[in-house]
PDB file of C-alpha atoms in Angstrom:
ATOM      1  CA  UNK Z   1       0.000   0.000   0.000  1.00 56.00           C
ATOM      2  CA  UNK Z   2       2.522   2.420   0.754  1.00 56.00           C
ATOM      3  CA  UNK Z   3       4.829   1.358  -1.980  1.00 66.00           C
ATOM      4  CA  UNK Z   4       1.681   1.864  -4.378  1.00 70.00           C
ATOM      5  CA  UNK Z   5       1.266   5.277  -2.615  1.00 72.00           C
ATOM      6  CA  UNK Z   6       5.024   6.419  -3.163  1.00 75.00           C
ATOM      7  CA  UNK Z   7       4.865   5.344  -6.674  1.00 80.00           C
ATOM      8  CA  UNK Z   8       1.493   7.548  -7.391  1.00 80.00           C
ATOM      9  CA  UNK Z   9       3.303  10.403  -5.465  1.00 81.00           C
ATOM     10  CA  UNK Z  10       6.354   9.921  -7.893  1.00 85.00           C
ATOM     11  CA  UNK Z  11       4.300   9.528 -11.251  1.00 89.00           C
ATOM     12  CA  UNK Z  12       2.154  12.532  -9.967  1.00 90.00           C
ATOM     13  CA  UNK Z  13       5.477  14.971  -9.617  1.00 87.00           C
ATOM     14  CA  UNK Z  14       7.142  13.745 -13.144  1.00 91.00           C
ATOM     15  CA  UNK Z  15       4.008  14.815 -14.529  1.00 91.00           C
ATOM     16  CA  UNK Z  16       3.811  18.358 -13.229  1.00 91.00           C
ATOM     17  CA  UNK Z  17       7.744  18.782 -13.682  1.00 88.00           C
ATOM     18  CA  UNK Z  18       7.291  17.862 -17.376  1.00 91.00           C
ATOM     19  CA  UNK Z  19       3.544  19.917 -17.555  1.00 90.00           C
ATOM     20  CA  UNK Z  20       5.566  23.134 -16.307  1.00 89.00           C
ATOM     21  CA  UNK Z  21       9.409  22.247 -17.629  1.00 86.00           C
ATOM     22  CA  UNK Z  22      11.383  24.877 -19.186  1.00 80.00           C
ATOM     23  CA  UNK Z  23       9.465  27.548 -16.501  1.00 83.00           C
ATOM     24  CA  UNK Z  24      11.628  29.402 -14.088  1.00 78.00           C
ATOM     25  CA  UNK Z  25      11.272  27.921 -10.304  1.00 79.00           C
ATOM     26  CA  UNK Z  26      10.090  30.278  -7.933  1.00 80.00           C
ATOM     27  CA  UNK Z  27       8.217  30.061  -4.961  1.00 83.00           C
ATOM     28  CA  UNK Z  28       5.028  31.012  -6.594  1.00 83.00           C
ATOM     29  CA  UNK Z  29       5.307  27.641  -8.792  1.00 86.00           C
ATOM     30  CA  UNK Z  30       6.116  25.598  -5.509  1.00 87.00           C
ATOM     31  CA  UNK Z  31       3.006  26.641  -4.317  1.00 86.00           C
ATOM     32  CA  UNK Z  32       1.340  26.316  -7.668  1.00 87.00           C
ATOM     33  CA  UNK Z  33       2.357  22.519  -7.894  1.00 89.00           C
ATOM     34  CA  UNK Z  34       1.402  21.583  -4.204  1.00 87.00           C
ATOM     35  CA  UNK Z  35      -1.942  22.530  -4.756  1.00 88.00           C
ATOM     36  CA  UNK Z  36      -2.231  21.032  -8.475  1.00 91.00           C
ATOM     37  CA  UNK Z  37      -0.840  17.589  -7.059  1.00 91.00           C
ATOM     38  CA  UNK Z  38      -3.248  17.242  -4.003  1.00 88.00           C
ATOM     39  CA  UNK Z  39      -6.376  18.502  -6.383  1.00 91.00           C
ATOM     40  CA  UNK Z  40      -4.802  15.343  -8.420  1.00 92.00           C
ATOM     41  CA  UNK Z  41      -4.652  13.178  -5.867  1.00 91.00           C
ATOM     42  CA  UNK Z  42      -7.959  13.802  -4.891  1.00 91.00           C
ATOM     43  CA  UNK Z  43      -9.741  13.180  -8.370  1.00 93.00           C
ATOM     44  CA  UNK Z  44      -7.771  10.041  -8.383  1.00 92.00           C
ATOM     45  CA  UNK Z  45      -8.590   8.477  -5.035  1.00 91.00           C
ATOM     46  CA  UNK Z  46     -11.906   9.485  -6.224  1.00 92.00           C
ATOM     47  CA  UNK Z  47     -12.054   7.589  -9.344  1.00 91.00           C
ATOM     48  CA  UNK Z  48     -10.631   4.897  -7.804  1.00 90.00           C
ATOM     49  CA  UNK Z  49     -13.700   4.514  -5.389  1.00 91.00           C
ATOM     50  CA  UNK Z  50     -15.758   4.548  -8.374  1.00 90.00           C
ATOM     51  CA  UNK Z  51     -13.483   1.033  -9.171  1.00 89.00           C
ATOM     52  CA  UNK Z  52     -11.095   2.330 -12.309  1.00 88.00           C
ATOM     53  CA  UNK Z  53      -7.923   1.122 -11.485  1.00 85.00           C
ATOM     54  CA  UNK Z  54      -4.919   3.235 -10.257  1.00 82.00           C
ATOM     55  CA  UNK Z  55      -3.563   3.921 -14.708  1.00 86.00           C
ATOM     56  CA  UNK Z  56      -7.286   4.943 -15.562  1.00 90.00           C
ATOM     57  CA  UNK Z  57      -8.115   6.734 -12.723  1.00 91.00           C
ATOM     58  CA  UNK Z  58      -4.598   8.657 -13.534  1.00 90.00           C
ATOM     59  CA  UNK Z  59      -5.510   9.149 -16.851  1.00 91.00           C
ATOM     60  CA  UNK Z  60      -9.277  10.594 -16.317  1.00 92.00           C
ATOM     61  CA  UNK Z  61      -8.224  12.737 -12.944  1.00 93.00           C
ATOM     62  CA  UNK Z  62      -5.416  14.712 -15.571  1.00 92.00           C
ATOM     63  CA  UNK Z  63      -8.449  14.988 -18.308  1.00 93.00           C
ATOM     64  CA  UNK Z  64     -10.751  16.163 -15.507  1.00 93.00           C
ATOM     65  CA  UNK Z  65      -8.138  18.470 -14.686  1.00 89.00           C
ATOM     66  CA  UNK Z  66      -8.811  20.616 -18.057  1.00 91.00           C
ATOM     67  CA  UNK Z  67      -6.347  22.649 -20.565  1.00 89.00           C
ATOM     68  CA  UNK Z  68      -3.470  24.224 -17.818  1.00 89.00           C
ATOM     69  CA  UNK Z  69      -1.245  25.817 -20.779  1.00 88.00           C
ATOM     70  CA  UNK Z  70      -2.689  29.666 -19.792  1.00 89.00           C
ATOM     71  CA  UNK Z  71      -1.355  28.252 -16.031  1.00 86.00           C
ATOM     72  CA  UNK Z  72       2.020  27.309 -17.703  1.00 87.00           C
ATOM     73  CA  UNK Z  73       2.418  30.803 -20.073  1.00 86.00           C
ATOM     74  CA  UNK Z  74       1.196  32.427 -16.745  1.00 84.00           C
ATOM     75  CA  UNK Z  75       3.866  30.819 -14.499  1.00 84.00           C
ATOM     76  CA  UNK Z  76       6.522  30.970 -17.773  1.00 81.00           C
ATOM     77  CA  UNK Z  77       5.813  34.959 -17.490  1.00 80.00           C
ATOM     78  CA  UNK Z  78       6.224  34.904 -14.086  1.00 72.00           C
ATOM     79  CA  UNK Z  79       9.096  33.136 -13.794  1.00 65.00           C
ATOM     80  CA  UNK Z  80      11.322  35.851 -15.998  1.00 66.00           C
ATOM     81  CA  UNK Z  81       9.821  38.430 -14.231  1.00 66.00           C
ATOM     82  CA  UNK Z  82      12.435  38.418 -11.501  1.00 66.00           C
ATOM     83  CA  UNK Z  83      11.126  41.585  -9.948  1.00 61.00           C
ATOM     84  CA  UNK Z  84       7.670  40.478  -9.202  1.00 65.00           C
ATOM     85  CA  UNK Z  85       9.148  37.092  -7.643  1.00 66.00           C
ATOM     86  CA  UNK Z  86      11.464  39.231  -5.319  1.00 68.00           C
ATOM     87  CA  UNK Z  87       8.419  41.582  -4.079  1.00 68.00           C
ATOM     88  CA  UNK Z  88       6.435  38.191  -3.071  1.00 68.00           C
ATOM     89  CA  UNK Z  89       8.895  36.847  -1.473  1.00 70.00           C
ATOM     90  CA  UNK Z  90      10.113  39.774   0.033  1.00 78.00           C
ATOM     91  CA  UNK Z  91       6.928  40.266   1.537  1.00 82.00           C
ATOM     92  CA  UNK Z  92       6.219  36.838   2.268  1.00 81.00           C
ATOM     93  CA  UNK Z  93       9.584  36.458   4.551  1.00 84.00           C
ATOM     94  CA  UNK Z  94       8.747  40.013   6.216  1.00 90.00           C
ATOM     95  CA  UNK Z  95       5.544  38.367   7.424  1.00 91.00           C
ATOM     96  CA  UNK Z  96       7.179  35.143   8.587  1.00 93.00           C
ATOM     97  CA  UNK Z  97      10.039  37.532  10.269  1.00 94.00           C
ATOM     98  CA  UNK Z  98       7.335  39.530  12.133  1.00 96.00           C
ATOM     99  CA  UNK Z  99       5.292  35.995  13.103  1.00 96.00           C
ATOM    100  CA  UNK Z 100       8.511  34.860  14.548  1.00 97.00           C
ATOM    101  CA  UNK Z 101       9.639  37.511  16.262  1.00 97.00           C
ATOM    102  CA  UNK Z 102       5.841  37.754  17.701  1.00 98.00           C
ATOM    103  CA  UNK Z 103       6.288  33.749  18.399  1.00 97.00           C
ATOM    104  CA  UNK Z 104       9.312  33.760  20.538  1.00 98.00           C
ATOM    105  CA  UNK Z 105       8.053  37.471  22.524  1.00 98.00           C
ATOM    106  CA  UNK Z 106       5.352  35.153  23.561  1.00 98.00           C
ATOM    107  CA  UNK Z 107       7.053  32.389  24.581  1.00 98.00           C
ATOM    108  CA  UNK Z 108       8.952  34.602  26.630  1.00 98.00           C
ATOM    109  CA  UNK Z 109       5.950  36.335  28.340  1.00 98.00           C
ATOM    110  CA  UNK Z 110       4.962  33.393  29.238  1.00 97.00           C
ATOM    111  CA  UNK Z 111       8.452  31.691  30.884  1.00 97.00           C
ATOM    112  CA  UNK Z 112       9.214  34.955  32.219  1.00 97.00           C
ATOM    113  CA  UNK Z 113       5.943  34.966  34.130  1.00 97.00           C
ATOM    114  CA  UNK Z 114       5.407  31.794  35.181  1.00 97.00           C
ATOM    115  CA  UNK Z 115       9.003  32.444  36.945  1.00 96.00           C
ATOM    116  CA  UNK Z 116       8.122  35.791  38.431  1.00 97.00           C
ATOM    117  CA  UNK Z 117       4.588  34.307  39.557  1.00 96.00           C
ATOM    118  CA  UNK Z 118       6.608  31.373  41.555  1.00 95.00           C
ATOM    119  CA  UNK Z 119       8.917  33.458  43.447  1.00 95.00           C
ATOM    120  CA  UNK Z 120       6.173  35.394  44.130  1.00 95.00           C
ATOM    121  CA  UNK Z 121       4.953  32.208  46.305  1.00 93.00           C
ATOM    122  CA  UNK Z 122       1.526  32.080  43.905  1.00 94.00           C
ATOM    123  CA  UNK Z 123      -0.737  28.669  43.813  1.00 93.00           C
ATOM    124  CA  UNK Z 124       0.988  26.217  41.195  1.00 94.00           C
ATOM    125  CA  UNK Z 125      -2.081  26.533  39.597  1.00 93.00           C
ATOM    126  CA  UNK Z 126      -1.809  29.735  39.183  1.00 95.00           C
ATOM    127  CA  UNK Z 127       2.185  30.077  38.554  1.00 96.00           C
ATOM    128  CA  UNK Z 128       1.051  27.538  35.734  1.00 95.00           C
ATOM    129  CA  UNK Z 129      -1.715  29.490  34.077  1.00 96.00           C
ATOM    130  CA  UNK Z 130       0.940  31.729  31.734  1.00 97.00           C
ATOM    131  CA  UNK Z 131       1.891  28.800  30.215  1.00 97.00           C
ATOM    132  CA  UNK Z 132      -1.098  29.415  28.198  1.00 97.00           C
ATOM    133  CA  UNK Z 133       1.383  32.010  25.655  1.00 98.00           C
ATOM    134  CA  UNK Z 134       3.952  29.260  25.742  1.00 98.00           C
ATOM    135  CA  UNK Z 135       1.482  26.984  23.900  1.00 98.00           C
ATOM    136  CA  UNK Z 136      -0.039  30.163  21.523  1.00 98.00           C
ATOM    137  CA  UNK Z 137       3.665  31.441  20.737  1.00 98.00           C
ATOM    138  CA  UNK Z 138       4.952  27.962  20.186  1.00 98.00           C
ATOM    139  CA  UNK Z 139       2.219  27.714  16.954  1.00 98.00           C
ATOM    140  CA  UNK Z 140       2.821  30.669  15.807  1.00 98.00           C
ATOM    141  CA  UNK Z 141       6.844  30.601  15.814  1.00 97.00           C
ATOM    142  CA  UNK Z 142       6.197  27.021  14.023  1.00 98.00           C
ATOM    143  CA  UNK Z 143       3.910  28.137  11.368  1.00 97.00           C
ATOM    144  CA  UNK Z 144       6.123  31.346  10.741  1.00 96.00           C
ATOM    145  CA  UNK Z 145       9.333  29.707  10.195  1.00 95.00           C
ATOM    146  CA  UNK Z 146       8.114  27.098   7.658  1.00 95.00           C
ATOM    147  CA  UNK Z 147       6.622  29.506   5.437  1.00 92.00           C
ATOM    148  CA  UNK Z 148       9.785  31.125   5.011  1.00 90.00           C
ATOM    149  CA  UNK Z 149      11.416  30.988   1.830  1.00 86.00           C
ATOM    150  CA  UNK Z 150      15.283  30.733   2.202  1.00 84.00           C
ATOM    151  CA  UNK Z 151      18.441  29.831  -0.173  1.00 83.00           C
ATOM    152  CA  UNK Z 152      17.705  26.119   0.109  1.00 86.00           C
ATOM    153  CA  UNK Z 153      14.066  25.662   0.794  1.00 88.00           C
ATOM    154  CA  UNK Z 154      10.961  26.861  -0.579  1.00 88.00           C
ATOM    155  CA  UNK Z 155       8.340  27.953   1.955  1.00 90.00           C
ATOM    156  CA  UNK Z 156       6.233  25.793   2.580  1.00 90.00           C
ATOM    157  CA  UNK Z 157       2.100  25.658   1.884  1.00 86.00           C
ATOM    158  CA  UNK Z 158       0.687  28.217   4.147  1.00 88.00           C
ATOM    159  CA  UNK Z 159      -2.477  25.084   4.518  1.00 89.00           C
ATOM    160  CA  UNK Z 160       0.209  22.415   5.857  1.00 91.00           C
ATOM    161  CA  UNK Z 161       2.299  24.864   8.125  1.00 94.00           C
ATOM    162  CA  UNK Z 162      -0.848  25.923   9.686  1.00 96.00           C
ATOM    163  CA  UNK Z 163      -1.691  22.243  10.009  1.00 96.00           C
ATOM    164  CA  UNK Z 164       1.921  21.331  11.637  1.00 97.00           C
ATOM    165  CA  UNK Z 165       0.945  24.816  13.652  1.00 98.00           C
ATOM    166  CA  UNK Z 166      -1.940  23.459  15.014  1.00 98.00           C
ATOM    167  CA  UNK Z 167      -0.252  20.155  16.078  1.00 98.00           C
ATOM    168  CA  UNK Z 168       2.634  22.002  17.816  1.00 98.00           C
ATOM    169  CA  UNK Z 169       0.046  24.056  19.480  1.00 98.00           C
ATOM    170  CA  UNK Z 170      -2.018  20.783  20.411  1.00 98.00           C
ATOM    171  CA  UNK Z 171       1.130  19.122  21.872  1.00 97.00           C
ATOM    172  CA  UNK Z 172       2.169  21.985  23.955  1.00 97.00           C
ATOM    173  CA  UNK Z 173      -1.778  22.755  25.467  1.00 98.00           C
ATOM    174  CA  UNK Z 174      -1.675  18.767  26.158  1.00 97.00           C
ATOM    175  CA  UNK Z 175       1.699  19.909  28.550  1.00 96.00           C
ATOM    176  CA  UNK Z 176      -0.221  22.582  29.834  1.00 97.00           C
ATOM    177  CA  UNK Z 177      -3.479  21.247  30.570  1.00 96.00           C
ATOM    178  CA  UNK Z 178      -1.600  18.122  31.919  1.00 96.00           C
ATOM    179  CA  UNK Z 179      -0.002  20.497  34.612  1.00 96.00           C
ATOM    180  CA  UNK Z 180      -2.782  22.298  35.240  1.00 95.00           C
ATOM    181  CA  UNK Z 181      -5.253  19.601  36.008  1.00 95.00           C
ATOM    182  CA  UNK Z 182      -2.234  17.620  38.366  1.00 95.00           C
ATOM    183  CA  UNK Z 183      -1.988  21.209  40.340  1.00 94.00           C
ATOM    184  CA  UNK Z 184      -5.713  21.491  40.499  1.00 93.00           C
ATOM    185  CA  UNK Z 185      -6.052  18.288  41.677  1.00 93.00           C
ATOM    186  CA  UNK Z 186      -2.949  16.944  43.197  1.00 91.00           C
ATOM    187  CA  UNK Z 187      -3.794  13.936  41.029  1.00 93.00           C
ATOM    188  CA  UNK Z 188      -0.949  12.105  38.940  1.00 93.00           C
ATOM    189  CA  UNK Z 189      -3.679  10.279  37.433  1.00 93.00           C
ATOM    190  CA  UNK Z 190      -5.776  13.476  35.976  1.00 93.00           C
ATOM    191  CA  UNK Z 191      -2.929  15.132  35.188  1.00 94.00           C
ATOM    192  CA  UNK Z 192      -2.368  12.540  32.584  1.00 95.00           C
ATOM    193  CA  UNK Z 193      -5.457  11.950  31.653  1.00 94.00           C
ATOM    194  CA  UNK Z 194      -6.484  15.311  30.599  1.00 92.00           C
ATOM    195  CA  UNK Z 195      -2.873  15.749  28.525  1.00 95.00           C
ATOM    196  CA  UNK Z 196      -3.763  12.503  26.929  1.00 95.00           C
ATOM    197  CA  UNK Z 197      -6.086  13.061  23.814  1.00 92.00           C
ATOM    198  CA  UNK Z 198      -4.463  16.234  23.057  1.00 96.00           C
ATOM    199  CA  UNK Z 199      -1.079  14.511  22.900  1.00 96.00           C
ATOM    200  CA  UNK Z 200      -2.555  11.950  20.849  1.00 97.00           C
ATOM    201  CA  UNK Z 201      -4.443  14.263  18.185  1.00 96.00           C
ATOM    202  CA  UNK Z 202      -1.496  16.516  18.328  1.00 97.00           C
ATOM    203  CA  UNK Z 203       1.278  13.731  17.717  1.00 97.00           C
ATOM    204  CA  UNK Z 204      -0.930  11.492  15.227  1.00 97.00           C
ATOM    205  CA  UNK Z 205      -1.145  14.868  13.182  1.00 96.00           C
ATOM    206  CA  UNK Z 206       2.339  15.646  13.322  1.00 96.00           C
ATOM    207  CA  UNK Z 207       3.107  12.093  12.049  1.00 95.00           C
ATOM    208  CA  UNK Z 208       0.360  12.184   9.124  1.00 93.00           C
ATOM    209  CA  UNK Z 209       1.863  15.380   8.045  1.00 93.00           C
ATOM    210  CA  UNK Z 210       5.674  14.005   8.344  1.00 92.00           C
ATOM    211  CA  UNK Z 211       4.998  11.202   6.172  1.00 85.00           C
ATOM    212  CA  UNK Z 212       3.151  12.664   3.460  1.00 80.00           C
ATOM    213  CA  UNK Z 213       5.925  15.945   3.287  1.00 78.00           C
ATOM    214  CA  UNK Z 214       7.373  16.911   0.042  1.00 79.00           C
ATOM    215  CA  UNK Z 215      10.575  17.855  -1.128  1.00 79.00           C
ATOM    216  CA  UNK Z 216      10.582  21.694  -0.572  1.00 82.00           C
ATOM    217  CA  UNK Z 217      14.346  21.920  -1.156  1.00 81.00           C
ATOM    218  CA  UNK Z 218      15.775  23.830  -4.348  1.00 78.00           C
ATOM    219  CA  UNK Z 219      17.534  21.891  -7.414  1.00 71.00           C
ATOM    220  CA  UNK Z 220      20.149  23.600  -8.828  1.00 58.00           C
ATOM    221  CA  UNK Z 221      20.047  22.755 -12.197  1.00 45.00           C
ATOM    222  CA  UNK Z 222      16.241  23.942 -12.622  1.00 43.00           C
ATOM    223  CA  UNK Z 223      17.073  27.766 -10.785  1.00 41.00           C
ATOM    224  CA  UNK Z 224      16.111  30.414 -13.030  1.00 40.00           C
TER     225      UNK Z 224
END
């Protein structure tokens, strides 16, 4: 199954590398081809439901797909237009600059509190509680830094770094509500408990999104 699922992902990338050869990389065309490939894989998981098997559900999902030459010309323009590809992605890595810079100020609100509030001899639960901008500038430091495009990577999909956002945000409130509930309730057991579910959404996304990744690194030999 996942050799079959490799293979697909393989066949899937020739084709869009061939679709759009000859056009200049940029990170506009990254993003172009991650969405083309999972619209793709979705009208071919769909076929195959209706029973076509995995060559004729290929071959009807790119028909379904429609004419994407104005795409190509589009992306072809785009990619010798060098000063419209530095404006997005000077804009795009000023955003992801100012998320992480807003990412780590948070996370160090919230350990600089959470110290002041113990020495200030404060309930646990209460010393605790600022952990709560740990958790928010945690997600937002992790979806910041993958979007940002730099000399070897592309950014990556502003959908799946929210996503791995979420489930670094997920895993850090599981921490948090872990240690709040065990301070509440002097209970090992509820501590756990309540950290539990969250840990296991947040991890079992992480892992879904780790093994479906894509290459976001630069080739060489196809830089404009």
């Amino acid at each position: 199954m996942q050799k079959n699922k490799k293979a697909l992902d393989e066949k899937i990338e020739r084709y869009f590398n061939d679709l759009f050869a000859g056009v200049g990389q940029s990170q506009q065309l990254f993003d172009l081809k991650e969405e083309l490939s999972t619209n793709l894989k979705e009208k071919i998981a769909d076929y195959q439901s209706r029973g076509l098997d995995g060559e004729q559900a290929f071959k009807e999902a790119v028909i379904s797909m429609g004419d994407l030459s104005g795409l190509v010309e589009d992306m072809r323009q785009l990619g010798q237009d060098t000063a419209k590809q530095s404006v997005y992605s000077s804009m795009a890595n000023r955003i992801s600059i100012a998320g992480t810079i807003a990412g780590v100020l948070l996370i160090l609100f919230g350990g600089f509190t959470i110290f002041m509030l113990y020495f200030m001899g404060l309930s646990a639960v209460n010393v605790v509680g600022p952990g709560i901008f740990i958790v928010a500038g945690g997600a937002l430091l992790t979806y910041s830094l993958l979007t940002r495009e730099t000399h070897k990577k592309y950014g990556m999909n502003k959908i799946r770094a929210a996503l791995y956002a979420v489930s670094t945000g997920v895993i850090l409130f599981a921490l948090f509500s872990g240690f709040i509930t065990y301070f509440a309730t002097v209970e090992l057991y509820a501590g756990i408990s309540a950290s539990m579910v969250f840990s296991l959404v947040g991890v079992g996304l992480f892992l879904v999104l780790i093994l479906t990744g894509t290459d976001r690194r630069k080739k060489r030999s196809n830089r404009g």
